[in-house]
Short mmCIF file of C-alpha atoms in Angstrom, two decimals:
data_model
loop_
_atom_site.label_atom_id
_atom_site.label_comp_id
_atom_site.label_asym_id
_atom_site.label_seq_id
_atom_site.Cartn_x
_atom_site.Cartn_y
_atom_site.Cartn_z
CA MET P 299 -228.36 -102.15 -50.05
CA ARG P 300 -228.37 -105.91 -48.45
CA ALA P 301 -228.13 -106.70 -44.49
CA LEU P 302 -227.33 -110.26 -43.50
CA LEU P 303 -227.96 -110.78 -40.36
CA ILE P 304 -226.84 -114.25 -38.43
CA ASN P 305 -227.54 -115.92 -35.20
CA PRO P 306 -224.22 -117.87 -34.41
CA TYR P 307 -223.81 -121.21 -33.63
CA THR P 308 -222.20 -121.48 -30.17
CA TYR P 309 -220.05 -124.45 -28.24
CA ASP P 310 -221.45 -125.93 -24.72
CA PHE P 311 -221.36 -128.57 -22.28
CA ALA P 312 -224.80 -128.20 -22.27
CA ALA P 313 -227.43 -125.87 -24.31
CA TYR P 314 -231.07 -125.73 -25.16
CA ASN P 315 -234.07 -122.90 -26.77
CA PHE P 316 -235.34 -122.38 -23.62
CA TRP P 317 -237.55 -120.15 -25.47
CA SER P 318 -234.73 -118.44 -26.75
CA ALA P 319 -234.20 -115.93 -29.84
CA PRO P 320 -231.87 -113.21 -31.24
CA ILE P 321 -234.36 -110.71 -30.52
CA GLY P 322 -231.85 -107.92 -30.78
CA PRO P 323 -230.42 -108.87 -34.53
CA LEU P 324 -233.54 -108.99 -35.67
CA ARG P 325 -235.05 -105.91 -34.14
CA VAL P 326 -231.49 -104.34 -35.80
CA GLY P 327 -232.76 -105.81 -39.15
CA ALA P 328 -236.31 -103.93 -38.59
CA ILE P 329 -234.60 -101.04 -38.24
CA LEU P 330 -232.27 -101.12 -41.21
CA ARG P 331 -235.66 -102.66 -42.82
CA GLN P 332 -237.27 -99.14 -42.46
CA ASN P 333 -234.14 -97.48 -44.24
CA GLY P 334 -234.68 -98.84 -46.90
CA PHE P 335 -232.39 -102.50 -46.52
CA GLU P 336 -232.80 -105.66 -47.73
CA VAL P 337 -232.49 -107.53 -45.00
CA TYR P 338 -232.29 -111.64 -44.85
CA LEU P 339 -231.69 -113.94 -42.20
CA ILE P 340 -229.41 -117.81 -41.13
CA ASP P 341 -229.76 -118.32 -37.80
CA CYS P 342 -227.23 -121.11 -37.03
CA MET P 343 -229.04 -121.83 -34.01
CA LYS P 344 -231.38 -125.08 -35.38
CA VAL P 345 -233.88 -126.78 -33.06
CA ARG P 346 -234.87 -130.68 -33.80
CA GLU P 347 -238.28 -129.53 -34.55
CA GLU P 348 -239.53 -133.04 -33.78
CA LYS P 349 -238.61 -132.81 -29.70
CA ARG P 350 -240.20 -129.27 -29.90
CA LYS P 351 -242.66 -128.63 -26.94
CA ASP P 352 -246.26 -127.57 -27.06
CA ASP P 353 -244.72 -124.75 -25.01
CA GLY P 354 -242.49 -124.30 -27.67
CA ARG P 355 -238.92 -124.98 -26.56
CA ALA P 356 -237.33 -127.68 -28.24
CA PRO P 357 -233.53 -128.60 -28.32
CA PHE P 358 -231.08 -127.81 -30.36
CA ILE P 359 -229.22 -129.58 -33.01
CA THR P 360 -225.91 -130.61 -31.46
CA GLN P 361 -222.62 -132.41 -32.88
CA ARG P 362 -220.07 -133.82 -30.43
CA VAL P 363 -216.48 -132.04 -31.02
CA GLN P 364 -213.11 -131.98 -28.58
CA VAL P 365 -213.06 -130.56 -25.79
CA PRO P 366 -210.68 -127.38 -25.67
CA PRO P 367 -208.16 -127.61 -23.48
CA PRO P 368 -208.39 -124.94 -21.24
CA LEU P 369 -211.96 -127.04 -20.23
CA SER P 370 -209.86 -130.25 -20.74
CA GLY P 371 -210.19 -131.43 -16.91
CA ILE P 372 -214.06 -131.52 -17.30
CA GLN P 373 -214.98 -134.94 -17.62
CA LYS P 374 -218.15 -133.75 -19.46
CA THR P 375 -219.01 -133.83 -23.27
CA PHE P 376 -218.62 -130.48 -25.45
CA SER P 377 -220.86 -129.76 -28.34
CA ARG P 378 -221.64 -127.44 -30.51
CA TYR P 379 -225.04 -126.50 -30.85
CA GLY P 380 -226.59 -125.27 -34.37
CA PHE P 381 -224.60 -125.41 -37.47
CA SER P 382 -221.75 -126.90 -38.61
CA ARG P 383 -219.20 -124.13 -40.03
CA ASP P 384 -219.53 -126.09 -43.59
CA GLU P 385 -223.01 -125.80 -43.42
CA LEU P 386 -222.91 -122.09 -42.44
CA ALA P 387 -220.61 -121.65 -45.29
CA GLN P 388 -223.21 -123.25 -47.92
CA ALA P 389 -225.93 -121.15 -46.63
CA LEU P 390 -224.12 -118.26 -47.30
CA LEU P 391 -223.36 -119.06 -50.51
CA HIS P 392 -227.23 -119.08 -51.21
CA VAL P 393 -227.83 -115.21 -49.84
CA PRO P 394 -227.37 -112.31 -52.13
CA LYS P 395 -223.59 -110.42 -51.65
CA PRO P 396 -224.53 -108.35 -48.36
CA ASP P 397 -222.67 -105.29 -48.15
CA ILE P 398 -223.36 -105.32 -44.25
CA VAL P 399 -223.51 -108.42 -42.32
CA LEU P 400 -224.69 -107.84 -38.57
CA ILE P 401 -223.58 -111.07 -36.15
CA GLY P 402 -225.36 -110.71 -32.71
CA THR P 403 -223.73 -111.98 -29.03
CA LEU P 404 -225.06 -113.53 -25.96
CA PHE P 405 -223.26 -115.08 -22.98
CA THR P 406 -219.94 -113.92 -22.58
CA TYR P 407 -218.43 -117.74 -22.97
CA TRP P 408 -220.40 -118.03 -25.88
CA TYR P 409 -218.19 -115.96 -28.06
CA LEU P 410 -215.86 -118.71 -29.89
CA GLY P 411 -218.37 -119.21 -32.33
CA PRO P 412 -219.40 -115.38 -33.18
CA LYS P 413 -215.67 -115.54 -33.49
CA GLU P 414 -215.44 -118.67 -35.91
CA VAL P 415 -218.65 -117.17 -37.97
CA SER P 416 -217.17 -113.72 -38.05
CA GLU P 417 -214.13 -114.87 -39.87
CA LEU P 418 -215.40 -117.03 -42.36
CA VAL P 419 -218.01 -114.28 -43.43
CA LYS P 420 -215.13 -112.21 -43.50
CA SER P 421 -213.59 -114.77 -45.87
CA LEU P 422 -216.44 -114.96 -47.93
CA PHE P 423 -217.90 -111.66 -48.35
CA PRO P 424 -214.55 -109.97 -48.16
CA LYS P 425 -215.85 -106.27 -48.97
CA ALA P 426 -218.63 -106.59 -46.73
CA ARG P 427 -218.48 -104.47 -43.20
CA VAL P 428 -218.82 -106.60 -40.32
CA ILE P 429 -220.48 -105.57 -37.70
CA LEU P 430 -220.48 -107.57 -33.96
CA GLY P 431 -223.25 -106.81 -30.80
CA GLY P 432 -224.93 -107.89 -28.28
CA LEU P 433 -224.79 -108.59 -24.73
CA TYR P 434 -220.63 -110.29 -25.18
CA VAL P 435 -219.44 -106.89 -27.11
CA THR P 436 -221.29 -105.06 -23.86
CA LEU P 437 -220.02 -107.12 -21.09
CA CYS P 438 -216.55 -107.77 -22.46
CA ARG P 439 -215.58 -105.25 -24.90
CA GLN P 440 -211.72 -105.27 -24.79
CA HIS P 441 -211.51 -109.28 -24.81
CA ALA P 442 -213.84 -108.61 -28.00
CA THR P 443 -211.66 -106.39 -28.60
CA ARG P 444 -208.76 -108.13 -29.01
CA SER P 445 -210.50 -111.70 -30.39
CA PHE P 446 -212.34 -110.26 -33.16
CA LYS P 447 -210.05 -109.05 -35.40
CA ALA P 448 -212.74 -110.09 -38.83
CA CYS P 449 -214.90 -107.29 -37.86
CA ASP P 450 -215.52 -103.80 -38.70
CA LEU P 451 -217.51 -102.90 -35.84
CA LEU P 452 -218.24 -103.22 -32.37
CA VAL P 453 -221.87 -102.33 -31.18
CA PRO P 454 -222.91 -102.51 -27.58
CA HIS P 455 -226.22 -103.14 -27.20
CA ASN P 456 -226.65 -99.22 -25.59
CA ALA P 457 -224.81 -97.56 -28.22
CA ILE P 458 -227.06 -98.41 -31.20
CA TRP P 459 -225.89 -94.90 -32.65
CA LEU P 460 -222.83 -96.42 -33.36
CA LEU P 461 -224.06 -98.41 -35.63
CA TYR P 462 -226.01 -94.75 -37.19
CA GLU P 463 -223.45 -93.14 -37.34
CA TYR P 464 -220.56 -95.80 -38.92
CA ILE P 465 -223.28 -96.78 -41.89
CA ALA P 466 -223.96 -92.81 -42.41
CA ARG P 467 -220.51 -92.32 -42.99
CA GLU P 468 -219.14 -95.98 -44.59
CA PHE P 469 -221.60 -96.04 -47.64
CA SER P 470 -222.14 -92.72 -47.77
CA ILE P 471 -225.96 -92.04 -46.75
CA LYS P 472 -228.68 -91.25 -44.76
CA LEU P 473 -230.14 -93.22 -42.39
CA PRO P 474 -234.08 -91.06 -42.25
CA PHE P 475 -235.07 -93.50 -39.06
CA THR P 476 -232.71 -94.08 -36.12
CA PRO P 477 -234.88 -94.73 -33.05
CA SER P 478 -233.15 -94.86 -29.71
CA ALA P 479 -232.84 -98.66 -28.25
CA PHE P 480 -234.53 -97.73 -25.06
CA ASP P 481 -237.66 -96.26 -27.19
CA LEU P 482 -239.86 -99.35 -26.66
CA ASP P 483 -242.79 -97.80 -28.20
CA SER P 484 -240.93 -96.33 -31.08
CA LEU P 485 -238.68 -99.30 -32.07
CA PRO P 486 -240.38 -101.45 -34.93
CA TYR P 487 -241.46 -105.17 -34.14
CA PRO P 488 -238.79 -107.46 -34.55
CA CYS P 489 -238.66 -108.85 -38.10
CA PHE P 490 -239.50 -112.95 -36.97
CA ASP P 491 -241.07 -112.87 -40.25
CA LEU P 492 -238.01 -113.93 -41.69
CA TYR P 493 -238.57 -117.07 -40.15
CA PRO P 494 -240.91 -119.50 -42.58
CA GLN P 495 -242.72 -120.57 -39.72
CA ILE P 496 -242.58 -118.81 -36.19
CA PRO P 497 -243.04 -120.88 -32.65
CA PHE P 498 -243.24 -118.25 -29.98
CA VAL P 499 -242.49 -114.28 -30.12
CA PRO P 500 -241.03 -112.17 -27.27
CA LEU P 501 -242.60 -109.53 -25.65
CA VAL P 502 -240.32 -107.07 -24.14
CA THR P 503 -241.87 -104.13 -21.57
CA SER P 504 -239.81 -102.82 -19.97
CA TYR P 505 -235.53 -102.35 -19.47
CA GLY P 506 -233.65 -102.40 -16.17
CA CYS P 507 -234.68 -103.33 -12.86
CA PRO P 508 -234.92 -101.27 -10.10
CA PHE P 509 -233.01 -103.64 -7.49
CA ARG P 510 -229.21 -104.34 -7.96
CA CYS P 511 -228.45 -107.94 -6.79
CA THR P 512 -224.87 -108.24 -6.83
CA PHE P 513 -224.48 -111.35 -9.21
CA CYS P 514 -226.44 -109.62 -12.33
CA ALA P 515 -225.44 -107.23 -14.98
CA THR P 516 -228.70 -105.66 -15.80
CA PRO P 517 -228.19 -102.81 -13.46
CA PHE P 518 -225.20 -102.39 -16.04
CA LEU P 519 -227.20 -102.97 -18.73
CA PHE P 520 -230.01 -100.77 -18.30
CA PRO P 521 -228.83 -98.01 -15.61
CA GLN P 522 -232.75 -96.82 -15.61
CA THR P 523 -235.29 -98.17 -15.97
CA ALA P 524 -237.92 -97.95 -19.14
CA GLN P 525 -241.49 -99.32 -19.68
CA ARG P 526 -243.83 -99.57 -22.37
CA SER P 527 -247.11 -97.98 -23.72
CA LYS P 528 -249.94 -100.62 -23.28
CA GLY P 529 -251.45 -99.47 -27.23
CA SER P 530 -247.88 -100.17 -28.16
CA LEU P 531 -247.99 -103.82 -26.68
CA LEU P 532 -251.43 -104.77 -28.08
CA ASP P 533 -250.38 -103.33 -30.97
CA GLU P 534 -248.07 -105.36 -31.42
CA VAL P 535 -249.72 -108.58 -30.06
CA SER P 536 -252.36 -108.23 -32.56
CA HIS P 537 -249.87 -108.17 -35.30
CA TRP P 538 -248.39 -111.23 -34.57
CA HIS P 539 -251.84 -112.71 -34.36
CA THR P 540 -252.91 -112.19 -37.97
CA LEU P 541 -250.18 -113.83 -38.99
CA GLY P 542 -251.08 -117.16 -36.53
CA VAL P 543 -248.64 -116.87 -33.56
CA GLU P 544 -250.60 -117.74 -30.54
CA LYS P 545 -247.43 -118.20 -28.49
CA PHE P 546 -245.35 -115.06 -26.22
CA VAL P 547 -242.24 -115.00 -24.62
CA LEU P 548 -241.85 -112.04 -21.82
CA TYR P 549 -238.77 -111.24 -21.89
CA ASP P 550 -238.11 -108.43 -18.95
CA ASP P 551 -235.99 -108.62 -15.73
CA ALA P 552 -238.97 -106.77 -14.03
CA PHE P 553 -241.87 -106.79 -15.11
CA LEU P 554 -244.10 -106.25 -12.23
CA TYR P 555 -241.98 -102.92 -10.98
CA ARG P 556 -244.73 -100.31 -10.50
CA LYS P 557 -247.77 -102.91 -11.37
CA GLU P 558 -250.14 -100.35 -10.74
CA VAL P 559 -249.82 -98.52 -13.50
CA HIS P 560 -247.68 -101.51 -15.72
CA ALA P 561 -248.19 -104.40 -15.53
CA LYS P 562 -251.68 -104.45 -14.04
CA PRO P 563 -253.28 -102.21 -16.95
CA ILE P 564 -251.50 -104.57 -19.59
CA LEU P 565 -252.77 -107.91 -18.45
CA ARG P 566 -256.03 -106.54 -18.26
CA ALA P 567 -255.96 -105.70 -21.62
CA LEU P 568 -254.28 -109.00 -22.61
CA SER P 569 -257.50 -110.62 -20.84
CA ASP P 570 -260.09 -108.30 -22.74
CA LEU P 571 -258.75 -109.63 -26.09
CA PRO P 572 -260.80 -111.15 -28.42
CA PHE P 573 -258.52 -113.84 -28.68
CA LYS P 574 -256.76 -116.25 -26.41
CA LEU P 575 -252.63 -116.04 -25.79
CA GLN P 576 -249.99 -118.50 -24.39
CA LEU P 577 -248.35 -116.83 -22.33
CA PHE P 578 -244.65 -117.79 -20.48
CA ASN P 579 -241.64 -115.82 -18.25
CA PRO P 580 -238.24 -117.78 -18.48
CA ASN P 581 -236.94 -114.82 -15.92
CA ALA P 582 -238.32 -115.07 -13.56
CA LEU P 583 -241.39 -112.91 -11.47
CA HIS P 584 -240.14 -110.76 -8.31
CA ALA P 585 -242.12 -112.56 -5.34
CA ARG P 586 -242.97 -110.19 -3.37
CA MET P 587 -244.55 -108.16 -6.31
CA ILE P 588 -247.85 -110.66 -6.94
CA ASP P 589 -250.42 -109.45 -4.95
CA GLU P 590 -253.88 -111.73 -5.08
CA GLU P 591 -255.07 -109.31 -8.31
CA THR P 592 -252.01 -110.23 -9.73
CA ALA P 593 -251.72 -113.50 -9.63
CA PHE P 594 -255.94 -113.43 -10.80
CA LEU P 595 -254.39 -111.13 -13.86
CA LEU P 596 -251.42 -112.94 -14.68
CA ARG P 597 -254.32 -116.88 -15.42
CA THR P 598 -256.73 -114.65 -17.16
CA ALA P 599 -254.39 -113.07 -19.26
CA GLY P 600 -252.96 -116.34 -20.43
CA PHE P 601 -250.20 -117.38 -18.57
CA ARG P 602 -249.66 -120.74 -18.51
CA GLU P 603 -247.16 -121.09 -15.93
CA VAL P 604 -245.28 -117.93 -13.36
CA ARG P 605 -241.78 -118.90 -12.62
CA LEU P 606 -240.60 -117.11 -9.45
CA GLY P 607 -237.00 -116.34 -7.95
CA LEU P 608 -236.46 -117.58 -4.90
CA GLU P 609 -232.76 -116.47 -4.77
CA GLY P 610 -233.23 -113.64 -2.21
CA LEU P 611 -234.01 -115.94 1.32
CA PRO P 612 -232.77 -114.45 3.97
CA ARG P 613 -231.34 -117.56 5.63
CA LEU P 614 -229.53 -118.77 1.86
CA ILE P 615 -227.82 -115.62 -0.06
CA SER P 616 -229.59 -112.51 0.91
CA PRO P 617 -226.20 -110.46 1.25
CA HIS P 618 -225.98 -110.60 -2.94
CA THR P 619 -230.08 -110.13 -3.62
CA ASP P 620 -230.58 -106.54 -2.59
CA GLY P 621 -232.86 -107.97 0.09
CA LYS P 622 -235.64 -108.36 -2.62
CA LEU P 623 -237.64 -111.36 -1.12
CA ALA P 624 -238.42 -112.85 2.70
CA GLU P 625 -240.26 -115.68 3.14
CA ARG P 626 -243.13 -114.42 4.41
CA ASP P 627 -243.48 -113.24 0.62
CA PHE P 628 -243.02 -115.98 -1.01
CA GLU P 629 -245.53 -118.15 0.70
CA ARG P 630 -248.17 -115.10 -0.49
CA ALA P 631 -247.07 -115.13 -3.31
CA ILE P 632 -247.43 -119.30 -4.06
CA ASP P 633 -250.72 -119.11 -1.76
CA TYR P 634 -252.29 -115.93 -4.33
CA LEU P 635 -251.17 -117.97 -7.77
CA LYS P 636 -253.04 -121.77 -6.84
CA ARG P 637 -255.78 -119.30 -5.58
CA ALA P 638 -255.66 -118.28 -9.01
CA GLY P 639 -256.34 -121.38 -10.28
CA PHE P 640 -252.30 -121.82 -10.97
CA PRO P 641 -251.78 -125.66 -10.61
CA ASP P 642 -248.61 -126.75 -8.46
CA ASP P 643 -246.77 -127.69 -11.36
CA SER P 644 -247.10 -124.18 -13.10
CA ILE P 645 -245.37 -123.11 -10.72
CA THR P 646 -241.80 -122.91 -10.35
CA ALA P 647 -239.12 -121.73 -8.21
CA TYR P 648 -235.73 -120.87 -9.34
CA LEU P 649 -232.48 -121.64 -7.09
CA LEU P 650 -229.20 -119.70 -7.72
CA VAL P 651 -226.52 -122.04 -6.82
CA GLY P 652 -222.40 -121.87 -7.56
CA LEU P 653 -221.83 -118.63 -6.04
CA PRO P 654 -218.74 -117.84 -3.98
CA PHE P 655 -218.34 -119.89 -1.24
CA GLN P 656 -221.79 -120.79 -1.20
CA HIS P 657 -222.05 -123.86 1.40
CA TRP P 658 -225.09 -127.12 0.51
CA LYS P 659 -226.28 -127.14 3.24
CA GLU P 660 -227.51 -123.53 2.59
CA VAL P 661 -228.44 -124.90 -1.19
CA LYS P 662 -230.24 -127.99 0.85
CA HIS P 663 -232.56 -125.92 3.33
CA ALA P 664 -233.63 -123.52 0.24
CA ILE P 665 -234.79 -126.57 -1.74
CA ASP P 666 -236.30 -128.57 1.17
CA TYR P 667 -237.93 -124.96 1.95
CA ALA P 668 -239.37 -124.87 -1.61
CA ALA P 669 -240.56 -128.35 -1.53
CA THR P 670 -243.07 -128.53 1.35
CA PHE P 671 -244.88 -125.72 -1.45
CA HIS P 672 -245.39 -128.93 -3.85
CA ILE P 673 -243.82 -126.91 -6.44
CA ARG P 674 -241.57 -127.57 -9.22
CA ILE P 675 -237.91 -126.34 -8.54
CA GLU P 676 -235.42 -125.71 -11.07
CA LEU P 677 -231.24 -125.32 -9.94
CA ALA P 678 -229.70 -122.26 -12.18
CA GLU P 679 -226.58 -122.37 -11.91
CA TYR P 680 -224.40 -119.25 -11.27
CA SER P 681 -221.69 -118.28 -13.73
CA PRO P 682 -219.44 -115.06 -12.66
CA ILE P 683 -220.35 -111.97 -15.08
CA PRO P 684 -218.57 -109.06 -15.98
CA GLN P 685 -219.43 -105.56 -14.39
CA THR P 686 -221.08 -106.57 -11.62
CA PRO P 687 -220.05 -106.44 -8.05
CA LEU P 688 -219.91 -110.24 -7.65
CA PHE P 689 -217.41 -110.71 -10.30
CA ASP P 690 -215.20 -107.70 -9.03
CA ALA P 691 -214.84 -109.50 -5.75
CA PHE P 692 -214.43 -112.93 -5.97
CA ARG P 693 -212.44 -113.72 -9.63
CA THR P 694 -209.52 -114.53 -7.99
CA HIS P 695 -211.22 -117.59 -6.37
CA ALA P 696 -212.40 -118.66 -9.56
CA ARG P 697 -211.32 -122.35 -10.63
CA TYR P 698 -210.59 -121.20 -14.35
CA PRO P 699 -208.85 -118.24 -14.83
CA ILE P 700 -211.58 -114.90 -16.08
CA GLU P 701 -210.94 -112.01 -17.62
CA ALA P 702 -213.44 -109.51 -18.91
#
């Protein structure tokens, strides 16, 4: 049997490959491959390779398109990122006819691209089972059910067993390998080998987060935390290194949670490997969990930079952040990182802006405060996420109607 994985193109006012990779579909593809499927991949989110940075990041290929009528009041360029529909149609004609097509989703407001892709796939392969999964399906189940008529099955990220049952029922076969999505040690490595080149590989060492920030959907997506064994992670790093991969990207939401039994043993083991790594963390580390030893281990393990969350300053937005940061915690973390050898420009503070009723003076205060450490500051724009307390509390105050 044949399975086709598709990472769909998207529409937005801005997008950039900030170490983004479709790890979910690639993980499912690896599971299907272990069940005897032939697995193929079309990644529509192509980048401009000539502009790829040394750290692996790169701009997507883009084409300006017409702004949808509901967003016509926004005076910014609206673009498609990745393949065009016609380019995808041509690519689909060059893959063996699939039995199932799995389409991944990410941000809730990126659903238009996957919707077009699902309709195109169904028109070209009417007998194929079209399956939609990912974060959008998980967070906006009712909206997805109404919008994706071309799909035969919707699979929330936390219910992969629905996929197993559907395949067994529709094709009258038994899948011998059906791991839980939350058993990180039993999951196969994502099938990045389907790419002609692998600029970086994401690593997931844990699921979930102990904090309950009101703007974040992680507690809904992962009600409980789960952590991967050190040996399992080292085996994966070594596997990809034999294929020439040197850059790895940490996708965890709370890598440093229970650091004495999780992060520190992993970092020590990575430091002892006979080859050098380049490690990056696009998701912020919790500043208050960084002690002197942790900072040193991050450096020796191969982190080229460290990104911290500054969204919890007590005088900024602490009512929304579960009180996970105090100024002294942030200052201490910066000091430890610099003493460990991280240059100023390799330390970044994320500052969440655009929160409901947030005053510009609060943002300025946080910027001025972070600037005193001579580190990099990046503004992270708040987006209302369904299934979060802040979404439910302020949805009526949004500039545009939003729904889940």
